[in-house]
PDB file of C-alpha atoms and ligand atoms in Angstrom:
ATOM      1  CA  MET A1293      73.277 115.976  87.001  1.00 77.00           C
ATOM      2  CA  ASN A1294      75.261 114.527  83.383  1.00 73.00           C
ATOM      3  CA  LYS A1295      79.222 114.003  84.418  1.00 89.00           C
ATOM      4  CA  ARG A1296      79.371 114.161  87.780  1.00 98.00           C
ATOM      5  CA  ILE A1297      81.250 111.600  88.593  1.00 98.00           C
ATOM      6  CA  ALA A1298      80.530 109.589  93.195  1.00 98.00           C
ATOM      7  CA  LEU A1299      81.420 106.893  94.998  1.00 98.00           C
ATOM      8  CA  VAL A1300      79.548 105.294  97.178  1.00 98.00           C
ATOM      9  CA  THR A1301      81.264 103.009  99.671  1.00 98.00           C
ATOM     10  CA  GLY A1302      79.677  99.620 100.100  1.00 98.00           C
ATOM     11  CA  GLY A1303      78.397 100.193  97.172  1.00 98.00           C
ATOM     12  CA  THR A1304      78.410  95.974  95.400  1.00 97.00           C
ATOM     13  CA  GLY A1305      75.186  95.361  98.713  1.00 96.00           C
ATOM     14  CA  GLY A1306      71.837  95.535  98.620  1.00 96.00           C
ATOM     15  CA  ILE A1307      71.190  99.136  99.210  1.00 98.00           C
ATOM     16  CA  GLY A1308      74.756 100.173  97.303  1.00 98.00           C
ATOM     17  CA  THR A1309      73.564  98.976  94.288  1.00 98.00           C
ATOM     18  CA  ALA A1310      70.315 100.945  93.996  1.00 98.00           C
ATOM     19  CA  ILE A1311      72.522 103.704  95.211  1.00 98.00           C
ATOM     20  CA  CYS A1312      75.379 103.337  92.316  1.00 98.00           C
ATOM     21  CA  ARG A1313      72.173 102.550  89.547  1.00 98.00           C
ATOM     22  CA  TYR A1314      69.871 105.004  90.390  1.00 98.00           C
ATOM     23  CA  LEU A1315      73.076 107.879  89.847  1.00 98.00           C
ATOM     24  CA  HIS A1316      74.182 106.099  86.647  1.00 98.00           C
ATOM     25  CA  ALA A1317      71.029 106.279  85.346  1.00 97.00           C
ATOM     26  CA  GLN A1318      70.760 110.068  85.518  1.00 97.00           C
ATOM     27  CA  GLY A1319      74.508 109.945  84.575  1.00 97.00           C
ATOM     28  CA  VAL A1320      76.074 110.187  86.975  1.00 98.00           C
ATOM     29  CA  LYS A1321      79.557 108.998  86.634  1.00 98.00           C
ATOM     30  CA  VAL A1322      79.821 106.090  89.569  1.00 98.00           C
ATOM     31  CA  ILE A1323      82.690 104.486  91.383  1.00 98.00           C
ATOM     32  CA  ALA A1324      81.958 101.747  93.401  1.00 98.00           C
ATOM     33  CA  GLY A1325      83.935 101.054  96.669  1.00 98.00           C
ATOM     34  CA  TYR A1326      84.188  97.960  98.282  1.00 98.00           C
ATOM     35  CA  SER A1327      86.302  95.411 100.967  1.00 96.00           C
ATOM     36  CA  HIS A1328      84.689  91.963 101.660  1.00 86.00           C
ATOM     37  CA  GLY A1329      88.056  91.200 103.743  1.00 85.00           C
ATOM     38  CA  GLY A1330      90.513  92.267 100.662  1.00 83.00           C
ATOM     39  CA  ASP A1331      88.706  89.514  98.534  1.00 87.00           C
ATOM     40  CA  ASN A1332      88.714  90.789  94.898  1.00 93.00           C
ATOM     41  CA  THR A1333      85.733  87.810  93.241  1.00 95.00           C
ATOM     42  CA  HIS A1334      82.961  89.415  94.636  1.00 95.00           C
ATOM     43  CA  ALA A1335      83.389  93.006  93.011  1.00 97.00           C
ATOM     44  CA  ILE A1336      83.911  91.493  90.441  1.00 97.00           C
ATOM     45  CA  ALA A1337      81.708  89.150  89.166  1.00 97.00           C
ATOM     46  CA  TRP A1338      78.947  92.115  90.654  1.00 97.00           C
ATOM     47  CA  GLN A1339      81.023  93.900  88.141  1.00 98.00           C
ATOM     48  CA  LYS A1340      80.813  92.676  85.068  1.00 98.00           C
ATOM     49  CA  GLU A1341      76.934  91.186  85.771  1.00 98.00           C
ATOM     50  CA  GLN A1342      75.947  95.898  86.348  1.00 98.00           C
ATOM     51  CA  ALA A1343      77.595  95.304  83.056  1.00 98.00           C
ATOM     52  CA  LYS A1344      76.012  93.137  81.142  1.00 98.00           C
ATOM     53  CA  ALA A1345      72.396  95.215  82.379  1.00 97.00           C
ATOM     54  CA  ASN A1346      73.764  99.098  80.555  1.00 97.00           C
ATOM     55  CA  TYR A1347      75.638  99.633  83.671  1.00 98.00           C
ATOM     56  CA  GLU A1348      79.191 100.552  83.997  1.00 97.00           C
ATOM     57  CA  PHE A1349      80.682 101.209  87.501  1.00 98.00           C
ATOM     58  CA  ALA A1350      84.513 101.304  88.885  1.00 98.00           C
ATOM     59  CA  ILE A1351      84.975  99.779  91.496  1.00 98.00           C
ATOM     60  CA  VAL A1352      88.179 100.367  93.794  1.00 98.00           C
ATOM     61  CA  TYR A1353      88.536  97.872  97.235  1.00 98.00           C
ATOM     62  CA  GLY A1354      89.848 100.068 100.449  1.00 98.00           C
ATOM     63  CA  ASP A1355      88.567  99.344 104.306  1.00 98.00           C
ATOM     64  CA  VAL A1356      85.862 101.890 105.432  1.00 98.00           C
ATOM     65  CA  SER A1357      87.066 101.193 108.324  1.00 98.00           C
ATOM     66  CA  ASN A1358      91.589 102.670 107.995  1.00 98.00           C
ATOM     67  CA  PHE A1359      92.478 105.987 107.535  1.00 98.00           C
ATOM     68  CA  GLU A1360      95.654 105.068 104.926  1.00 98.00           C
ATOM     69  CA  SER A1361      93.590 102.052 103.072  1.00 98.00           C
ATOM     70  CA  CYS A1362      90.562 105.474 102.655  1.00 98.00           C
ATOM     71  CA  ALA A1363      93.058 107.445 101.331  1.00 98.00           C
ATOM     72  CA  ALA A1364      94.128 104.888  99.342  1.00 98.00           C
ATOM     73  CA  MET A1365      90.985 104.128  97.872  1.00 98.00           C
ATOM     74  CA  VAL A1366      90.331 107.245  97.421  1.00 98.00           C
ATOM     75  CA  ASP A1367      93.647 108.476  95.365  1.00 98.00           C
ATOM     76  CA  GLU A1368      92.573 105.106  93.041  1.00 98.00           C
ATOM     77  CA  ALA A1369      88.732 106.538  92.620  1.00 98.00           C
ATOM     78  CA  GLN A1370      90.131 109.482  91.586  1.00 98.00           C
ATOM     79  CA  ASN A1371      92.488 108.352  89.055  1.00 97.00           C
ATOM     80  CA  LYS A1372      90.442 106.487  86.818  1.00 96.00           C
ATOM     81  CA  VAL A1373      87.790 108.346  87.426  1.00 98.00           C
ATOM     82  CA  GLY A1374      88.061 111.682  88.204  1.00 98.00           C
ATOM     83  CA  PRO A1375      87.728 114.343  91.436  1.00 98.00           C
ATOM     84  CA  ILE A1376      84.582 112.611  93.571  1.00 98.00           C
ATOM     85  CA  ASP A1377      81.461 115.188  93.617  1.00 98.00           C
ATOM     86  CA  ILE A1378      79.069 113.047  95.364  1.00 98.00           C
ATOM     87  CA  LEU A1379      80.303 110.922  98.226  1.00 98.00           C
ATOM     88  CA  VAL A1380      77.776 108.552  99.714  1.00 99.00           C
ATOM     89  CA  ASN A1381      78.881 106.787 103.142  1.00 99.00           C
ATOM     90  CA  ASN A1382      77.169 103.842 102.614  1.00 98.00           C
ATOM     91  CA  ALA A1383      78.968 100.844 103.618  1.00 98.00           C
ATOM     92  CA  GLY A1384      77.742  99.202 106.664  1.00 98.00           C
ATOM     93  CA  ILE A1385      77.114  96.205 109.155  1.00 97.00           C
ATOM     94  CA  THR A1386      76.061  94.391 111.903  1.00 97.00           C
ATOM     95  CA  ARG A1387      76.818  92.120 114.751  1.00 98.00           C
ATOM     96  CA  ASP A1388      74.339  91.804 116.739  1.00 97.00           C
ATOM     97  CA  ALA A1389      73.763  91.450 120.112  1.00 98.00           C
ATOM     98  CA  THR A1390      71.969  92.389 123.710  1.00 98.00           C
ATOM     99  CA  LEU A1391      75.098  94.025 125.802  1.00 98.00           C
ATOM    100  CA  LYS A1392      75.347  91.279 128.119  1.00 98.00           C
ATOM    101  CA  LYS A1393      76.536  89.284 125.615  1.00 98.00           C
ATOM    102  CA  MET A1394      77.745  91.663 123.164  1.00 98.00           C
ATOM    103  CA  LEU A1395      81.691  91.248 122.810  1.00 98.00           C
ATOM    104  CA  VAL A1396      84.034  93.644 122.566  1.00 98.00           C
ATOM    105  CA  ASN A1397      84.963  93.412 118.972  1.00 98.00           C
ATOM    106  CA  GLU A1398      81.269  93.488 117.926  1.00 98.00           C
ATOM    107  CA  TRP A1399      81.050  96.802 119.383  1.00 98.00           C
ATOM    108  CA  ASP A1400      84.185  97.069 117.961  1.00 98.00           C
ATOM    109  CA  SER A1401      83.950  96.349 114.395  1.00 98.00           C
ATOM    110  CA  VAL A1402      80.372  98.131 113.618  1.00 98.00           C
ATOM    111  CA  LEU A1403      82.177 101.415 115.570  1.00 98.00           C
ATOM    112  CA  ARG A1404      84.516 101.061 112.823  1.00 98.00           C
ATOM    113  CA  ILE A1405      83.290 100.033 110.087  1.00 98.00           C
ATOM    114  CA  ASN A1406      79.893 101.991 110.626  1.00 98.00           C
ATOM    115  CA  LEU A1407      80.799 105.221 112.561  1.00 98.00           C
ATOM    116  CA  ASP A1408      85.156 106.067 111.910  1.00 98.00           C
ATOM    117  CA  SER A1409      84.675 105.203 108.391  1.00 98.00           C
ATOM    118  CA  VAL A1410      82.141 108.798 107.723  1.00 99.00           C
ATOM    119  CA  PHE A1411      85.735 110.037 109.234  1.00 99.00           C
ATOM    120  CA  ASN A1412      87.580 108.070 106.821  1.00 98.00           C
ATOM    121  CA  VAL A1413      86.373 108.528 103.388  1.00 99.00           C
ATOM    122  CA  THR A1414      84.852 111.590 104.313  1.00 99.00           C
ATOM    123  CA  ARG A1415      88.756 112.874 104.796  1.00 99.00           C
ATOM    124  CA  GLN A1416      90.386 111.643 101.423  1.00 98.00           C
ATOM    125  CA  VAL A1417      87.203 114.201  99.790  1.00 98.00           C
ATOM    126  CA  ILE A1418      86.900 116.656 101.440  1.00 98.00           C
ATOM    127  CA  ASN A1419      89.967 119.368 101.148  1.00 98.00           C
ATOM    128  CA  GLY A1420      89.185 119.385  96.290  1.00 98.00           C
ATOM    129  CA  MET A1421      85.056 120.115  97.265  1.00 98.00           C
ATOM    130  CA  LEU A1422      85.979 123.345  98.544  1.00 98.00           C
ATOM    131  CA  GLU A1423      87.976 123.807  96.244  1.00 98.00           C
ATOM    132  CA  ARG A1424      85.846 122.865  93.439  1.00 98.00           C
ATOM    133  CA  ASN A1425      83.104 124.347  95.930  1.00 98.00           C
ATOM    134  CA  PHE A1426      80.639 122.002  94.936  1.00 98.00           C
ATOM    135  CA  GLY A1427      80.289 118.781  96.693  1.00 98.00           C
ATOM    136  CA  ARG A1428      76.880 116.382  97.892  1.00 98.00           C
ATOM    137  CA  ILE A1429      77.911 113.770 100.917  1.00 99.00           C
ATOM    138  CA  ILE A1430      74.674 111.270 101.746  1.00 99.00           C
ATOM    139  CA  ASN A1431      75.323 109.963 105.149  1.00 99.00           C
ATOM    140  CA  ILE A1432      73.243 106.722 104.930  1.00 98.00           C
ATOM    141  CA  SER A1433      72.092 106.043 108.666  1.00 98.00           C
ATOM    142  CA  SER A1434      68.777 104.059 110.118  1.00 98.00           C
ATOM    143  CA  ILE A1435      66.052 104.274 112.301  1.00 98.00           C
ATOM    144  CA  ASN A1436      68.171 102.759 114.403  1.00 98.00           C
ATOM    145  CA  GLY A1437      70.501 105.043 114.972  1.00 98.00           C
ATOM    146  CA  GLN A1438      66.600 107.284 115.949  1.00 98.00           C
ATOM    147  CA  LYS A1439      64.735 104.368 118.472  1.00 98.00           C
ATOM    148  CA  GLY A1440      67.594 102.500 119.308  1.00 98.00           C
ATOM    149  CA  GLN A1441      66.756  98.791 118.459  1.00 98.00           C
ATOM    150  CA  PHE A1442      66.763  95.208 121.340  1.00 97.00           C
ATOM    151  CA  GLY A1443      70.208  93.466 120.635  1.00 98.00           C
ATOM    152  CA  GLN A1444      71.988  96.738 118.291  1.00 98.00           C
ATOM    153  CA  ALA A1445      73.831  98.678 121.264  1.00 98.00           C
ATOM    154  CA  ASN A1446      76.092  98.710 118.672  1.00 99.00           C
ATOM    155  CA  TYR A1447      74.012  99.396 115.550  1.00 98.00           C
ATOM    156  CA  SER A1448      72.337 102.441 117.191  1.00 98.00           C
ATOM    157  CA  ALA A1449      75.695 104.167 118.770  1.00 99.00           C
ATOM    158  CA  ALA A1450      77.767 104.106 115.212  1.00 99.00           C
ATOM    159  CA  LYS A1451      73.963 104.889 113.617  1.00 98.00           C
ATOM    160  CA  ALA A1452      73.539 108.381 116.025  1.00 98.00           C
ATOM    161  CA  GLY A1453      76.628 109.488 115.606  1.00 98.00           C
ATOM    162  CA  MET A1454      76.424 109.725 112.109  1.00 98.00           C
ATOM    163  CA  TYR A1455      73.899 112.644 112.411  1.00 98.00           C
ATOM    164  CA  GLY A1456      76.693 114.731 114.698  1.00 98.00           C
ATOM    165  CA  PHE A1457      78.272 114.892 112.042  1.00 99.00           C
ATOM    166  CA  THR A1458      76.334 115.469 109.561  1.00 99.00           C
ATOM    167  CA  LYS A1459      75.072 118.410 111.329  1.00 98.00           C
ATOM    168  CA  ALA A1460      78.086 120.210 112.472  1.00 99.00           C
ATOM    169  CA  LEU A1461      79.861 119.395 109.031  1.00 99.00           C
ATOM    170  CA  ALA A1462      77.633 120.934 106.981  1.00 99.00           C
ATOM    171  CA  GLN A1463      78.108 124.035 108.886  1.00 98.00           C
ATOM    172  CA  GLU A1464      81.222 124.102 107.894  1.00 98.00           C
ATOM    173  CA  VAL A1465      81.134 123.855 104.019  1.00 98.00           C
ATOM    174  CA  ALA A1466      77.584 125.122 103.609  1.00 98.00           C
ATOM    175  CA  SER A1467      78.991 128.020 102.635  1.00 98.00           C
ATOM    176  CA  LYS A1468      81.133 126.365  99.517  1.00 98.00           C
ATOM    177  CA  GLY A1469      78.628 124.623  98.019  1.00 98.00           C
ATOM    178  CA  ILE A1470      78.995 121.462  99.804  1.00 98.00           C
ATOM    179  CA  THR A1471      75.726 119.725 101.418  1.00 98.00           C
ATOM    180  CA  VAL A1472      76.301 117.180 104.118  1.00 99.00           C
ATOM    181  CA  ASN A1473      73.059 115.116 104.742  1.00 99.00           C
ATOM    182  CA  SER A1474      71.105 112.001 106.273  1.00 98.00           C
ATOM    183  CA  VAL A1475      69.570 109.448 105.692  1.00 99.00           C
ATOM    184  CA  SER A1476      67.649 107.159 107.613  1.00 98.00           C
ATOM    185  CA  PRO A1477      65.892 103.904 106.030  1.00 98.00           C
ATOM    186  CA  GLY A1478      64.656 101.214 107.171  1.00 98.00           C
ATOM    187  CA  TYR A1479      63.902  98.074 107.412  1.00 98.00           C
ATOM    188  CA  VAL A1480      64.931  96.719 104.040  1.00 98.00           C
ATOM    189  CA  ALA A1481      64.998  93.882 102.008  1.00 96.00           C
ATOM    190  CA  THR A1482      68.545  93.555 101.161  1.00 96.00           C
ATOM    191  CA  ASP A1483      70.520  90.527 102.909  1.00 93.00           C
ATOM    192  CA  MET A1484      72.031  92.025 106.903  1.00 94.00           C
ATOM    193  CA  VAL A1485      67.910  92.222 107.605  1.00 95.00           C
ATOM    194  CA  LYS A1486      67.265  88.919 106.571  1.00 93.00           C
ATOM    195  CA  LYS A1487      70.019  87.401 109.076  1.00 93.00           C
ATOM    196  CA  VAL A1488      67.299  88.796 111.765  1.00 95.00           C
ATOM    197  CA  ALA A1489      64.961  85.720 112.751  1.00 96.00           C
ATOM    198  CA  PRO A1490      62.192  85.287 110.920  1.00 96.00           C
ATOM    199  CA  GLN A1491      59.279  85.385 113.945  1.00 97.00           C
ATOM    200  CA  VAL A1492      61.222  88.600 115.011  1.00 95.00           C
ATOM    201  CA  LEU A1493      61.729  90.020 111.611  1.00 96.00           C
ATOM    202  CA  GLU A1494      57.726  89.372 111.178  1.00 96.00           C
ATOM    203  CA  LYS A1495      57.234  92.038 114.438  1.00 96.00           C
ATOM    204  CA  ILE A1496      58.838  94.848 113.140  1.00 96.00           C
ATOM    205  CA  ILE A1497      56.860  94.338 110.330  1.00 97.00           C
ATOM    206  CA  ALA A1498      53.534  94.652 112.840  1.00 98.00           C
ATOM    207  CA  GLN A1499      54.681  97.653 112.744  1.00 97.00           C
ATOM    208  CA  ILE A1500      55.305  99.501 110.055  1.00 98.00           C
ATOM    209  CA  PRO A1501      52.237 101.630 108.714  1.00 98.00           C
ATOM    210  CA  VAL A1502      52.631 100.778 104.599  1.00 98.00           C
ATOM    211  CA  GLY A1503      52.447  97.328 106.135  1.00 97.00           C
ATOM    212  CA  ARG A1504      55.841  95.612 104.250  1.00 97.00           C
ATOM    213  CA  LEU A1505      59.646  96.041 103.747  1.00 98.00           C
ATOM    214  CA  ALA A1506      61.372  99.104 101.317  1.00 98.00           C
ATOM    215  CA  GLU A1507      63.255  98.390  98.944  1.00 98.00           C
ATOM    216  CA  PRO A1508      66.236  99.689  97.898  1.00 98.00           C
ATOM    217  CA  GLU A1509      64.860 100.947  94.893  1.00 98.00           C
ATOM    218  CA  GLU A1510      63.469 103.747  96.995  1.00 98.00           C
ATOM    219  CA  VAL A1511      65.800 104.461  99.577  1.00 98.00           C
ATOM    220  CA  ALA A1512      67.882 105.331  96.159  1.00 98.00           C
ATOM    221  CA  ARG A1513      65.781 107.530  94.746  1.00 98.00           C
ATOM    222  CA  VAL A1514      66.151 109.908  97.960  1.00 98.00           C
ATOM    223  CA  VAL A1515      70.336 110.745  97.523  1.00 98.00           C
ATOM    224  CA  VAL A1516      69.617 110.890  94.187  1.00 98.00           C
ATOM    225  CA  PHE A1517      67.646 114.169  94.608  1.00 98.00           C
ATOM    226  CA  LEU A1518      69.954 114.442  98.027  1.00 98.00           C
ATOM    227  CA  ALA A1519      72.683 115.011  94.971  1.00 98.00           C
ATOM    228  CA  SER A1520      71.405 116.566  92.669  1.00 97.00           C
ATOM    229  CA  GLU A1521      71.967 120.229  92.038  1.00 96.00           C
ATOM    230  CA  ASP A1522      67.994 120.715  93.080  1.00 95.00           C
ATOM    231  CA  ALA A1523      69.012 119.589  96.170  1.00 98.00           C
ATOM    232  CA  GLY A1524      71.156 122.936  96.717  1.00 98.00           C
ATOM    233  CA  PHE A1525      69.516 124.666  99.827  1.00 98.00           C
ATOM    234  CA  ILE A1526      69.385 120.732 101.622  1.00 98.00           C
ATOM    235  CA  THR A1527      71.473 120.356 104.297  1.00 99.00           C
ATOM    236  CA  GLY A1528      72.649 119.238 107.962  1.00 98.00           C
ATOM    237  CA  ALA A1529      69.210 117.189 107.192  1.00 98.00           C
ATOM    238  CA  ASN A1530      68.169 114.294 107.939  1.00 98.00           C
ATOM    239  CA  ILE A1531      65.364 112.313 105.354  1.00 98.00           C
ATOM    240  CA  ALA A1532      63.279 109.611 107.101  1.00 98.00           C
ATOM    241  CA  VAL A1533      62.524 106.566 104.519  1.00 98.00           C
ATOM    242  CA  ASN A1534      60.978 103.821 106.732  1.00 98.00           C
ATOM    243  CA  GLY A1535      56.967 103.100 106.579  1.00 98.00           C
ATOM    244  CA  GLY A1536      55.806 105.393 108.700  1.00 98.00           C
ATOM    245  CA  GLN A1537      57.961 102.980 112.030  1.00 98.00           C
ATOM    246  CA  HIS A1538      59.694 105.641 113.293  1.00 98.00           C
ATOM    247  CA  MET A1539      58.101 109.498 113.043  1.00 97.00           C
ATOM    248  CA  TYR A1540      59.671 112.289 114.894  1.00 85.00           C
TER     249      TYR A1540
HETATM  250  N1  CAA B 159      61.868  93.561 123.697  1.00 93.00           N
HETATM  251  C1  CAA B 159      61.992  93.274 124.651  1.00 93.00           C
HETATM  252  N2  CAA B 159      62.480  92.018 125.631  1.00 93.00           N
HETATM  253  C2  CAA B 159      63.117  91.152 124.378  1.00 93.00           C
HETATM  254  C3  CAA B 159      62.545  91.689 123.402  1.00 93.00           C
HETATM  255  C4  CAA B 159      62.226  93.119 122.109  1.00 93.00           C
HETATM  256  N3  CAA B 159      61.809  93.590 121.779  1.00 93.00           N
HETATM  257  N4  CAA B 159      63.626  90.721 121.902  1.00 93.00           N
HETATM  258  C5  CAA B 159      63.831  89.783 122.867  1.00 93.00           C
HETATM  259  N5  CAA B 159      63.811  90.043 124.356  1.00 93.00           N
HETATM  260  C6  CAA B 159      63.014  89.694 125.245  1.00 93.00           C
HETATM  261  C7  CAA B 159      63.521  87.747 124.769  1.00 93.00           C
HETATM  262  O1  CAA B 159      62.113  87.834 125.515  1.00 93.00           O
HETATM  263  C8  CAA B 159      64.050  86.390 125.929  1.00 93.00           C
HETATM  264  O2  CAA B 159      63.469  87.330 127.028  1.00 93.00           O
HETATM  265  P1  CAA B 159      63.412  86.281 128.662  1.00 93.00           P
HETATM  266  O3  CAA B 159      65.299  86.667 128.835  1.00 93.00           O
HETATM  267  O4  CAA B 159      62.600  86.879 130.205  1.00 93.00           O
HETATM  268  O5  CAA B 159      62.944  84.733 128.218  1.00 93.00           O
HETATM  269  C9  CAA B 159      65.453  87.953 125.961  1.00 93.00           C
HETATM  270  O6  CAA B 159      65.349  89.605 126.226  1.00 93.00           O
HETATM  271  C10 CAA B 159      66.125  86.327 125.151  1.00 93.00           C
HETATM  272  O7  CAA B 159      67.656  88.310 126.190  1.00 93.00           O
HETATM  273  P2  CAA B 159      68.827  87.514 124.058  1.00 93.00           P
HETATM  274  O8  CAA B 159      69.815  88.325 124.624  1.00 93.00           O
HETATM  275  O9  CAA B 159      68.956  85.617 124.889  1.00 93.00           O
HETATM  276  O10 CAA B 159      68.055  87.731 123.489  1.00 93.00           O
HETATM  277  P3  CAA B 159      68.994  86.785 121.760  1.00 93.00           P
HETATM  278  O11 CAA B 159      69.440  85.971 121.811  1.00 93.00           O
HETATM  279  O12 CAA B 159      68.066  85.464 122.106  1.00 93.00           O
HETATM  280  O13 CAA B 159      68.597  87.934 121.349  1.00 93.00           O
HETATM  281  C11 CAA B 159      68.876  89.399 119.508  1.00 93.00           C
HETATM  282  C12 CAA B 159      69.220  89.143 120.743  1.00 93.00           C
HETATM  283  C13 CAA B 159      69.950  88.323 117.784  1.00 93.00           C
HETATM  284  C14 CAA B 159      69.667  90.777 119.599  1.00 93.00           C
HETATM  285  C15 CAA B 159      67.802  89.976 118.497  1.00 93.00           C
HETATM  286  O14 CAA B 159      66.986  90.310 119.867  1.00 93.00           O
HETATM  287  C16 CAA B 159      67.725  90.455 117.616  1.00 93.00           C
HETATM  288  O15 CAA B 159      67.015  89.847 116.317  1.00 93.00           O
HETATM  289  N6  CAA B 159      66.744  91.608 117.571  1.00 93.00           N
HETATM  290  C17 CAA B 159      66.715  92.021 116.542  1.00 93.00           C
HETATM  291  C18 CAA B 159      67.458  93.431 115.951  1.00 93.00           C
HETATM  292  C19 CAA B 159      67.138  94.406 114.296  1.00 93.00           C
HETATM  293  O16 CAA B 159      66.551  95.116 114.063  1.00 93.00           O
HETATM  294  N7  CAA B 159      68.284  94.200 113.501  1.00 93.00           N
HETATM  295  C20 CAA B 159      67.582  94.838 112.419  1.00 93.00           C
HETATM  296  C21 CAA B 159      69.401  93.834 111.766  1.00 93.00           C
HETATM  297  S1  CAA B 159      68.954  95.213 109.652  1.00 93.00           S
HETATM  298  C22 CAA B 159      69.485  96.487 110.166  1.00 93.00           C
HETATM  299  O17 CAA B 159      69.628  97.045 111.402  1.00 93.00           O
HETATM  300  C23 CAA B 159      69.498  97.783 109.198  1.00 93.00           C
HETATM  301  C24 CAA B 159      69.258  98.940 109.494  1.00 93.00           C
HETATM  302  O18 CAA B 159      68.617 100.453 109.500  1.00 93.00           O
HETATM  303  C25 CAA B 159      66.948  98.779 110.047  1.00 93.00           C
END
């Protein structure tokens, strides 16, 4: 994987950081996408902190819910580093509420940021990958896209939508050396999961046969494998990383 170039959206977040680090460890040049409402303070601090630990990452701003912003983000990434070989669609948010209380903006923001984003970013890189006859696209979905989750009609719908996208695109580009797969983490020890009320989370952990939350690195290792040359015959697949919480 030496000298391959990867763009990881939501790269400065919990799972994103682990994915960036594991790709870097394989010799990949990594660009982390961030949004934070256009505020780059957090991303610059993150970049410096990573550099102290010997991880050199480029950072690019992009609002993944906006097509034009994604075009500018990918242009900047390719100008700074080079053509993107590996895309990890990892950016995502939660706005949990039962449907009877869910606000239109809670539905919209989750669908735009978690699902439209996959089109908005992938569309910018797909033609380059087709021209170069190589590409790895990895969509970070969720156990809750597979099984649904009380309080997450928006998130479960968006994450389930990623499977259809993954399988359709996988068929379109398979003959050109491009694979498209999804990874579905269960509950991972990140800030996103820590927002769930402790009494709710306790009940969820009780349903995980492995008996604990996942570490972000446990997801990152699967992403790195799917991104490698060795995984060329795996496409249109979904890999669950959920500690046995949902088996199918
Ligand atoms: N199943 C069935 N009933 C349930 C329930 C469940 N899991 N949870 C709550 N209820 C019941 C309550 O007992 C209560 O019943 P009564 O009205 O009869 O008393 C009722 O539902 C409460 O309904 P509300 O609309 O008032 O719900 P709430 O506001 O109390 O809670 C919520 C809503 C905050 C979204 C809460 O359901 C929740 O935290 N759900 C978990 C969401 C979750 O797992 N998020 C994961 C975030 S991390 C992530 O998403 C990463 C990833 O990919 C895994």
